[in-house]
Amino acid sequence: MLAWCLVAAALALLIQHVYSGAAFSRQNSFRDRNNDGGDRGTERPLPVDPDLMAFSEEIYRLDQKGNAALETVDWAVDTRSRTGKLFSRMNQALLQKPTYAKLIALLDQYNPVMGQREEVTPAERRDQSSFLDAILATPVMRKTWDFLKSKGAAPSSSADFKNLLSRIWFTVYKRRGQPDTSGFEHVFVGELDGPSPNSPVSGFHNWVRYYLEERSGRVEYQRWKGQIDPDIFGMQFKWNGHSKMKSTIRIGESPEMSIAVLTTCFLLVPNNECKLRMGGVPVTVITHKWTTKNPNEFYVASAYYDN
């Protein structure tokens, strides 16, 4: 009887070890598929916040009435494409809208290779400030600021809120030994995980950037990797010959919506699954925080929709 008890106990410990290891692997495998990750893995999921669900639904409606209105965006994709092109239609006038134009002005000002120093010019600083001014004037970002203030996560001064956004998104910090990256570059622009021709793509989760790079011939669409509403696509592609095995991108949202959603999740639910609702559909966003020795100095390491 004692022998059977010892065997049963050993089996129980083995099962517990296997299942706990599987859970850890799932967390890290998703991070690897997106070539993302901050300075720690995803933590244990938190309870759903009904305020966060209601807020995300509200800014989704505001965006659908504003710069993401369907009659304005007017895009189409072919996920089965074998031509290397995902987009089959795009309303070019959309890209002239103020927040889109200000975003686009920033996209080609970065050295994408991690480990190589990122130089920020005065002109780039002005473009960053101009972009933040443009999005902060939108109903989506005004609602976001109010919501974050109600949660104690944003300052009451508009100038201080702009400074907070500038710090977490545009501060250049060390990802590979020297100042070589920022949250904005990683998420909106995309990076290369080193100078080698075989270095994979890291980050790259913005649909405007993807469309422009595909239009220019620098992105080659390869494979569809799942889709959920509202228009969150998983895809595999090459960027200047470098592979991105999976990126998740929400197509059609405005630049202000991207910043609003990702900033809110980063400030309220960092290093975790941020549960939202858009158009009546559950949505998950994952963010990672890059921390420093100063607890008040932290930056976006990665932020993306999960599909």
Short mmCIF file of C-alpha atoms in Angstrom, two decimals:
data_model
loop_
_atom_site.label_atom_id
_atom_site.label_comp_id
_atom_site.label_asym_id
_atom_site.label_seq_id
_atom_site.Cartn_x
_atom_site.Cartn_y
_atom_site.Cartn_z
CA MET A 1 0.00 0.00 0.00
CA LEU A 2 2.83 2.37 0.90
CA ALA A 3 4.51 1.68 -2.45
CA TRP A 4 1.31 2.52 -4.35
CA CYS A 5 0.96 5.77 -2.39
CA LEU A 6 4.53 6.74 -3.27
CA VAL A 7 3.92 5.96 -6.95
CA ALA A 8 0.69 8.00 -6.96
CA ALA A 9 2.43 10.94 -5.31
CA ALA A 10 5.25 10.80 -7.85
CA LEU A 11 2.78 10.73 -10.74
CA ALA A 12 0.92 13.71 -9.30
CA LEU A 13 4.14 15.71 -9.07
CA LEU A 14 5.05 14.74 -12.63
CA ILE A 15 1.65 15.81 -13.98
CA GLN A 16 1.87 19.11 -12.11
CA HIS A 17 5.36 19.72 -13.56
CA VAL A 18 4.27 18.92 -17.12
CA TYR A 19 1.18 21.14 -17.04
CA SER A 20 2.92 24.06 -15.39
CA GLY A 21 5.66 23.81 -18.03
CA ALA A 22 3.06 23.78 -20.81
CA ALA A 23 1.47 26.95 -19.49
CA PHE A 24 4.86 28.67 -19.42
CA SER A 25 5.61 27.51 -22.96
CA ARG A 26 2.31 28.87 -24.25
CA GLN A 27 3.08 32.29 -22.84
CA ASN A 28 6.54 32.42 -24.32
CA SER A 29 5.63 30.79 -27.63
CA PHE A 30 3.14 33.54 -28.44
CA ARG A 31 5.72 36.13 -27.58
CA ASP A 32 8.22 34.43 -29.86
CA ARG A 33 5.75 34.14 -32.73
CA ASN A 34 5.34 37.90 -32.60
CA ASN A 35 9.10 38.44 -32.14
CA ASP A 36 8.12 40.62 -29.22
CA GLY A 37 8.50 40.85 -25.50
CA GLY A 38 9.62 43.29 -22.84
CA ASP A 39 11.79 42.61 -19.84
CA ARG A 40 9.51 39.88 -18.48
CA GLY A 41 6.91 37.37 -19.66
CA THR A 42 3.16 37.75 -19.56
CA GLU A 43 1.89 37.56 -16.00
CA ARG A 44 -1.11 35.66 -14.67
CA PRO A 45 -4.31 37.09 -16.29
CA LEU A 46 -6.20 39.63 -14.20
CA PRO A 47 -9.99 39.77 -13.71
CA VAL A 48 -11.88 41.60 -16.45
CA ASP A 49 -12.42 45.29 -15.66
CA PRO A 50 -15.96 46.29 -16.73
CA ASP A 51 -14.90 49.95 -16.86
CA LEU A 52 -12.17 49.07 -19.34
CA MET A 53 -14.63 47.08 -21.45
CA ALA A 54 -17.11 49.97 -21.54
CA PHE A 55 -14.37 52.50 -22.30
CA SER A 56 -12.96 50.50 -25.22
CA GLU A 57 -16.43 50.11 -26.69
CA GLU A 58 -16.98 53.85 -26.46
CA ILE A 59 -13.75 54.88 -28.16
CA TYR A 60 -14.36 52.22 -30.81
CA ARG A 61 -17.68 53.92 -31.61
CA LEU A 62 -15.99 57.33 -31.64
CA ASP A 63 -13.34 56.07 -34.05
CA GLN A 64 -15.96 54.51 -36.33
CA LYS A 65 -17.67 57.89 -36.50
CA GLY A 66 -14.39 59.73 -37.05
CA ASN A 67 -11.15 58.89 -38.85
CA ALA A 68 -11.95 55.18 -39.12
CA ALA A 69 -15.39 55.61 -40.69
CA LEU A 70 -15.92 52.85 -43.25
CA GLU A 71 -16.86 55.25 -46.05
CA THR A 72 -13.53 57.03 -45.46
CA VAL A 73 -11.18 54.11 -44.95
CA ASP A 74 -12.47 51.95 -47.84
CA TRP A 75 -9.85 49.20 -47.89
CA ALA A 76 -9.82 45.57 -48.99
CA VAL A 77 -7.36 42.71 -48.50
CA ASP A 78 -6.86 39.28 -50.03
CA THR A 79 -5.54 36.90 -47.37
CA ARG A 80 -5.09 34.14 -50.00
CA SER A 81 -2.97 36.34 -52.22
CA ARG A 82 -0.04 34.67 -53.98
CA THR A 83 1.27 37.91 -55.48
CA GLY A 84 3.05 39.13 -52.34
CA LYS A 85 0.38 41.81 -51.90
CA LEU A 86 -2.15 41.70 -49.06
CA PHE A 87 -3.99 44.93 -49.91
CA SER A 88 -6.15 44.98 -53.01
CA ARG A 89 -7.76 48.39 -52.42
CA MET A 90 -7.03 51.51 -50.37
CA ASN A 91 -8.54 54.99 -50.35
CA GLN A 92 -5.45 57.16 -50.82
CA ALA A 93 -7.29 60.27 -49.57
CA LEU A 94 -7.35 58.68 -46.12
CA LEU A 95 -3.59 59.06 -45.84
CA GLN A 96 -3.93 62.84 -46.18
CA LYS A 97 -6.03 63.19 -43.03
CA PRO A 98 -4.14 65.11 -40.32
CA THR A 99 -3.45 62.30 -37.86
CA TYR A 100 -2.51 59.87 -40.65
CA ALA A 101 -0.25 62.42 -42.35
CA LYS A 102 1.49 63.24 -39.05
CA LEU A 103 2.03 59.53 -38.37
CA ILE A 104 3.41 58.90 -41.84
CA ALA A 105 5.86 61.79 -41.46
CA LEU A 106 7.48 59.90 -38.55
CA LEU A 107 7.79 56.45 -40.06
CA ASP A 108 10.93 56.84 -42.18
CA GLN A 109 13.06 58.58 -39.54
CA TYR A 110 14.36 55.45 -37.79
CA ASN A 111 17.30 53.07 -38.06
CA PRO A 112 15.52 49.71 -37.69
CA VAL A 113 18.60 47.67 -36.68
CA MET A 114 18.72 46.89 -32.97
CA GLY A 115 22.19 47.37 -31.52
CA GLN A 116 22.89 50.42 -33.70
CA ARG A 117 22.57 53.84 -32.06
CA GLU A 118 19.37 55.73 -32.81
CA GLU A 119 20.00 59.41 -33.53
CA VAL A 120 17.06 61.75 -32.85
CA THR A 121 17.23 65.07 -34.70
CA PRO A 122 15.48 68.33 -33.73
CA ALA A 123 13.27 67.92 -36.79
CA GLU A 124 12.21 64.48 -35.59
CA ARG A 125 11.37 65.91 -32.15
CA ARG A 126 9.18 68.50 -33.83
CA ASP A 127 7.43 65.79 -35.86
CA GLN A 128 6.80 63.76 -32.71
CA SER A 129 5.30 66.79 -30.98
CA SER A 130 3.17 67.61 -34.02
CA PHE A 131 1.84 64.04 -34.15
CA LEU A 132 0.91 64.10 -30.46
CA ASP A 133 -0.81 67.48 -30.86
CA ALA A 134 -2.86 66.12 -33.77
CA ILE A 135 -4.08 62.98 -32.00
CA LEU A 136 -4.72 64.78 -28.68
CA ALA A 137 -7.19 67.04 -30.50
CA THR A 138 -9.39 64.06 -31.47
CA PRO A 139 -12.47 62.84 -29.55
CA VAL A 140 -10.83 59.40 -29.16
CA MET A 141 -7.82 60.77 -27.31
CA ARG A 142 -9.83 63.27 -25.27
CA LYS A 143 -11.98 60.40 -24.02
CA THR A 144 -8.86 58.34 -23.36
CA TRP A 145 -7.31 61.10 -21.27
CA ASP A 146 -10.52 61.45 -19.22
CA PHE A 147 -10.67 57.71 -18.63
CA LEU A 148 -7.04 57.43 -17.59
CA LYS A 149 -7.47 60.37 -15.22
CA SER A 150 -10.45 58.60 -13.64
CA LYS A 151 -8.17 55.59 -13.03
CA GLY A 152 -5.37 57.69 -11.57
CA ALA A 153 -3.10 56.79 -14.49
CA ALA A 154 -2.81 60.19 -16.20
CA PRO A 155 -2.05 63.73 -15.02
CA SER A 156 -4.70 66.43 -14.94
CA SER A 157 -2.65 68.84 -17.05
CA SER A 158 -2.88 68.43 -20.83
CA ALA A 159 0.79 69.40 -21.17
CA ASP A 160 1.77 66.76 -18.62
CA PHE A 161 -0.33 64.14 -20.40
CA LYS A 162 1.40 64.94 -23.68
CA ASN A 163 4.76 64.63 -21.89
CA LEU A 164 3.71 61.23 -20.52
CA LEU A 165 2.84 60.00 -24.02
CA SER A 166 6.08 61.38 -25.39
CA ARG A 167 8.10 59.66 -22.67
CA ILE A 168 6.60 56.18 -22.88
CA TRP A 169 6.46 56.09 -26.70
CA PHE A 170 9.39 58.18 -27.95
CA THR A 171 12.14 57.89 -25.34
CA VAL A 172 15.11 56.11 -26.89
CA TYR A 173 16.48 53.39 -24.61
CA LYS A 174 18.92 50.49 -24.75
CA ARG A 175 17.56 47.21 -26.08
CA ARG A 176 20.89 45.92 -27.43
CA GLY A 177 23.60 47.63 -25.34
CA GLN A 178 23.20 51.24 -26.52
CA PRO A 179 20.32 53.66 -27.15
CA ASP A 180 18.81 51.93 -30.16
CA THR A 181 15.05 51.68 -29.77
CA SER A 182 11.79 53.22 -28.60
CA GLY A 183 8.28 51.94 -28.08
CA PHE A 184 7.05 53.83 -31.13
CA GLU A 185 9.79 52.45 -33.35
CA HIS A 186 9.19 48.88 -32.20
CA VAL A 187 5.40 48.90 -32.50
CA PHE A 188 4.66 51.35 -35.32
CA VAL A 189 7.79 51.19 -37.47
CA GLY A 190 9.29 47.73 -36.94
CA GLU A 191 12.83 46.65 -36.11
CA LEU A 192 15.43 44.11 -37.14
CA ASP A 193 16.90 41.87 -34.47
CA GLY A 194 20.47 42.65 -35.49
CA PRO A 195 22.52 43.53 -38.61
CA SER A 196 22.68 40.01 -40.08
CA PRO A 197 20.86 39.30 -43.38
CA ASN A 198 19.06 36.53 -41.48
CA SER A 199 17.93 38.74 -38.59
CA PRO A 200 14.15 38.46 -38.06
CA VAL A 201 11.74 41.36 -37.89
CA SER A 202 10.63 42.41 -34.43
CA GLY A 203 7.54 44.46 -33.62
CA PHE A 204 5.86 45.98 -36.72
CA HIS A 205 2.20 46.04 -35.67
CA ASN A 206 0.76 49.06 -37.48
CA TRP A 207 -1.42 48.67 -40.53
CA VAL A 208 -0.58 52.07 -42.09
CA ARG A 209 3.11 51.25 -41.96
CA TYR A 210 2.45 47.81 -43.41
CA TYR A 211 0.38 49.22 -46.28
CA LEU A 212 2.96 51.87 -47.18
CA GLU A 213 5.85 49.40 -47.10
CA GLU A 214 3.87 46.91 -49.20
CA ARG A 215 2.99 49.64 -51.69
CA SER A 216 6.67 50.58 -51.96
CA GLY A 217 7.66 46.96 -52.61
CA ARG A 218 9.60 46.55 -49.37
CA VAL A 219 7.06 44.18 -47.78
CA GLU A 220 6.14 40.81 -49.28
CA TYR A 221 2.98 39.22 -47.89
CA GLN A 222 3.43 35.47 -47.43
CA ARG A 223 0.74 33.83 -45.36
CA TRP A 224 -2.47 34.45 -43.43
CA LYS A 225 -2.31 33.38 -39.79
CA GLY A 226 -5.79 33.86 -38.44
CA GLN A 227 -8.31 36.66 -38.13
CA ILE A 228 -10.81 37.87 -35.54
CA ASP A 229 -13.15 40.83 -35.42
CA PRO A 230 -12.80 43.75 -35.56
CA ASP A 231 -10.36 43.22 -38.45
CA ILE A 232 -7.43 41.89 -36.41
CA PHE A 233 -5.22 39.92 -38.80
CA GLY A 234 -2.37 37.55 -38.10
CA MET A 235 0.10 37.38 -40.95
CA GLN A 236 3.53 36.24 -42.02
CA PHE A 237 5.59 38.50 -44.26
CA LYS A 238 9.06 39.60 -45.28
CA TRP A 239 10.35 43.13 -44.85
CA ASN A 240 13.35 43.99 -47.01
CA GLY A 241 14.04 40.25 -47.13
CA HIS A 242 13.82 39.76 -43.35
CA SER A 243 11.18 37.36 -42.04
CA LYS A 244 8.35 38.14 -39.66
CA MET A 245 6.84 34.78 -38.81
CA LYS A 246 3.75 36.28 -37.22
CA SER A 247 2.51 39.78 -36.61
CA THR A 248 -0.94 40.79 -35.45
CA ILE A 249 -2.26 44.02 -36.95
CA ARG A 250 -5.68 45.64 -36.61
CA ILE A 251 -6.45 47.06 -40.04
CA GLY A 252 -8.54 50.21 -40.38
CA GLU A 253 -8.17 51.86 -36.99
CA SER A 254 -6.98 55.47 -36.89
CA PRO A 255 -3.56 56.47 -35.51
CA GLU A 256 -5.27 58.04 -32.49
CA MET A 257 -7.15 54.80 -31.82
CA SER A 258 -3.92 52.81 -31.95
CA ILE A 259 -2.25 55.11 -29.42
CA ALA A 260 -5.38 55.24 -27.24
CA VAL A 261 -5.83 51.47 -26.98
CA LEU A 262 -2.19 50.53 -26.58
CA THR A 263 -1.44 53.34 -24.12
CA THR A 264 -4.44 52.49 -21.95
CA CYS A 265 -3.52 48.82 -21.78
CA PHE A 266 0.12 49.66 -21.14
CA LEU A 267 -0.65 52.02 -18.24
CA LEU A 268 -3.43 49.95 -16.64
CA VAL A 269 -2.60 46.31 -17.47
CA PRO A 270 1.11 46.06 -18.39
CA ASN A 271 2.78 42.69 -18.91
CA ASN A 272 -0.62 41.06 -19.09
CA GLU A 273 -3.71 40.35 -21.17
CA CYS A 274 -5.78 43.53 -21.46
CA LYS A 275 -9.40 42.52 -22.03
CA LEU A 276 -11.45 44.95 -24.14
CA ARG A 277 -14.62 45.01 -26.19
CA MET A 278 -15.07 46.61 -29.62
CA GLY A 279 -18.27 46.43 -31.61
CA GLY A 280 -19.63 43.91 -29.14
CA VAL A 281 -16.67 41.58 -29.72
CA PRO A 282 -14.09 40.65 -27.03
CA VAL A 283 -10.58 41.82 -27.88
CA THR A 284 -7.26 41.17 -26.15
CA VAL A 285 -4.22 43.44 -26.22
CA ILE A 286 -0.83 42.45 -24.80
CA THR A 287 1.74 45.01 -23.71
CA HIS A 288 5.17 44.75 -22.14
CA LYS A 289 6.90 47.38 -20.02
CA TRP A 290 10.59 48.23 -20.23
CA THR A 291 11.60 49.15 -16.70
CA THR A 292 14.64 50.97 -15.32
CA LYS A 293 16.23 51.40 -11.91
CA ASN A 294 13.97 54.44 -11.48
CA PRO A 295 10.41 53.14 -10.92
CA ASN A 296 9.05 56.35 -12.46
CA GLU A 297 10.97 55.83 -15.69
CA PHE A 298 9.44 53.10 -17.84
CA TYR A 299 8.73 52.78 -21.54
CA VAL A 300 6.73 50.72 -24.01
CA ALA A 301 8.69 47.59 -24.92
CA SER A 302 5.96 46.05 -27.07
CA ALA A 303 2.21 46.34 -27.58
CA TYR A 304 -0.03 44.44 -29.96
CA TYR A 305 -3.45 42.90 -30.50
CA ASP A 306 -3.72 39.18 -29.82
CA ASN A 307 -5.58 37.01 -32.33
#
